[in-house]
Amino acid sequence: VRGQTRRGLLGAAAAAAASTLADGSASAAAAPGGDGDRRVAFHGRHQAGITTPTQEHVHFLALELVTDSPRDLAELLATLSHAAARLSAGEPVGPVATGTAPPLDTGEALGRGPARLTITFGLGPDVFAPGRFGLSTQRPAPLVELPPFASDSLQPGLCGGDIGIQACAEDAQVAFHAVHDLIRLASPAARPRWSLAGFGRTRNSRAGSTPRNLFGFKEGSGNIMAEDGAAVRRFVWARPPESPEWMHGGTYMVVRRIRMLLATWDSIGLDQQEQTFGRHKLSGAPLGARHEFDPLDLQASVDGRPRIPTFAHVRLASPQYNGGQRLLRRGYSYAGGVDEGAAGAGQLFICFQRDPRRQFIPIQHHLALGDLLGEHTEHVGSAIFACPPGCRPGGFVGETLVGEQRRLH
Ligand code: HEM
């Protein structure tokens, strides 16, 4: 690899991918009818992995660019999209049977099928820094650096990134494989900055039931549901005038790595847990209501005190409290290690929206100042990305921004 030009390498990877496509070798079909068999189209007006009903697993990757050439950036985005289209169809990114050369596809997803894999790309604010790629005039106004929040404990190594890649699948190994091979294809133009695997999705669709987070509460009951077209149009898809034309049909993704302190949470009573969220633990219903999808009544009171406490998570996060604004949440749990004598756990909070300046930022300011959940959580990682619209077969995500760079050469 060393000694090859970046362009040559990306070209070789793309050519290898194309040759596998042509001869159909190393196709990775799963047993017909199994979960692994189900595929989600990569191409379309919007990127997949946003209103796609949440899959069981995520593997998130943030890359940082080590090139400063606009043409390299365009080539890289095209290479990543072409690979993502193949992966989403359950195909390897390149040949595995390579003899003395390292296999182009690393092979661990062979035979597992597409498993509803989606790969969603976003571009971080630094991509638009003046003097870097000549893109500063194209920077979307909603793509602001997130401001500091009152309760932040951010670790720089867990923050930021130039290209955010959300790989979700029903199979953890399929999601891992996508990230593994995209890192290899991105080198040497970009290198991994941070990455995290997660499970136990936030619900974003009417289909199925609501999973629970690692505090044992149902998560996603009050979410924007993918089937609610009016809410998705109003709160998720970017469009002019606040977004430039190249982002039309895209969206903005905010990612927060939030540590969940099981040591303190597990020692408080059920009543206090329910007061913290403002919902009942078992049913998921708002406090005082019977059913999970009963409306939040923020005016209700008992003995002169609000039924849903003043500082309950759902009150402070609710549209009623935030000028009518909502988010499409698509978070996942993560776990590992030991944290203050308890199991190490957290949430990779991922949300999509039309304008973070009116959605995530003000909502998070409210939560950071008073949310009772803040006593048991700590925000340690943070990133924001502009996710361009989807692309047609043969096109690539980001071509509305840098497509011209490729055509010029
Ligand atoms: C570890 C961190 C977090 C946990 C465990 C958590 C958990 C929950 C739970 C259990 C609910 C109620 C059920 C539901 O509607 O999903 C909820 C609602 C919600 N959360 Fe969180 N959350 C976390 C962080 C955040 C953050 C950082 C934000 C945004 C800044 C946020 C925004 C919301 C919103 C908008 C709702 C819906 C409120 C409504 O009913 O209108 N959450 N969350």
Coordinates of C-alpha atoms in Angstrom, one line a residue, residues 50-54 203-208 223-233 328:
I50 CA -33.1 7.8 8.9
T51 CA -36.7 6.9 8.4
T52 CA -35.8 3.2 8.0
P53 CA -37.4 1.4 11.0
T54 CA -34.5 1.0 13.5
R203 CA -38.2 2.9 18.3
N204 CA -39.0 5.1 15.3
S205 CA -41.8 3.2 13.6
R206 CA -45.3 2.1 14.3
A207 CA -44.4 -1.5 13.5
G208 CA -43.5 -3.8 16.4
N223 CA -40.6 9.7 19.0
I224 CA -41.5 10.9 15.5
M225 CA -42.6 7.7 13.7
A226 CA -41.4 7.0 10.2
E227 CA -45.0 6.6 9.0
D228 CA -46.0 10.1 10.1
G229 CA -45.1 11.8 6.8
A230 CA -46.3 15.3 7.9
A231 CA -44.0 15.3 11.0
V232 CA -41.1 13.8 9.0
R233 CA -41.5 16.5 6.3
L328 CA -36.4 12.0 15.0

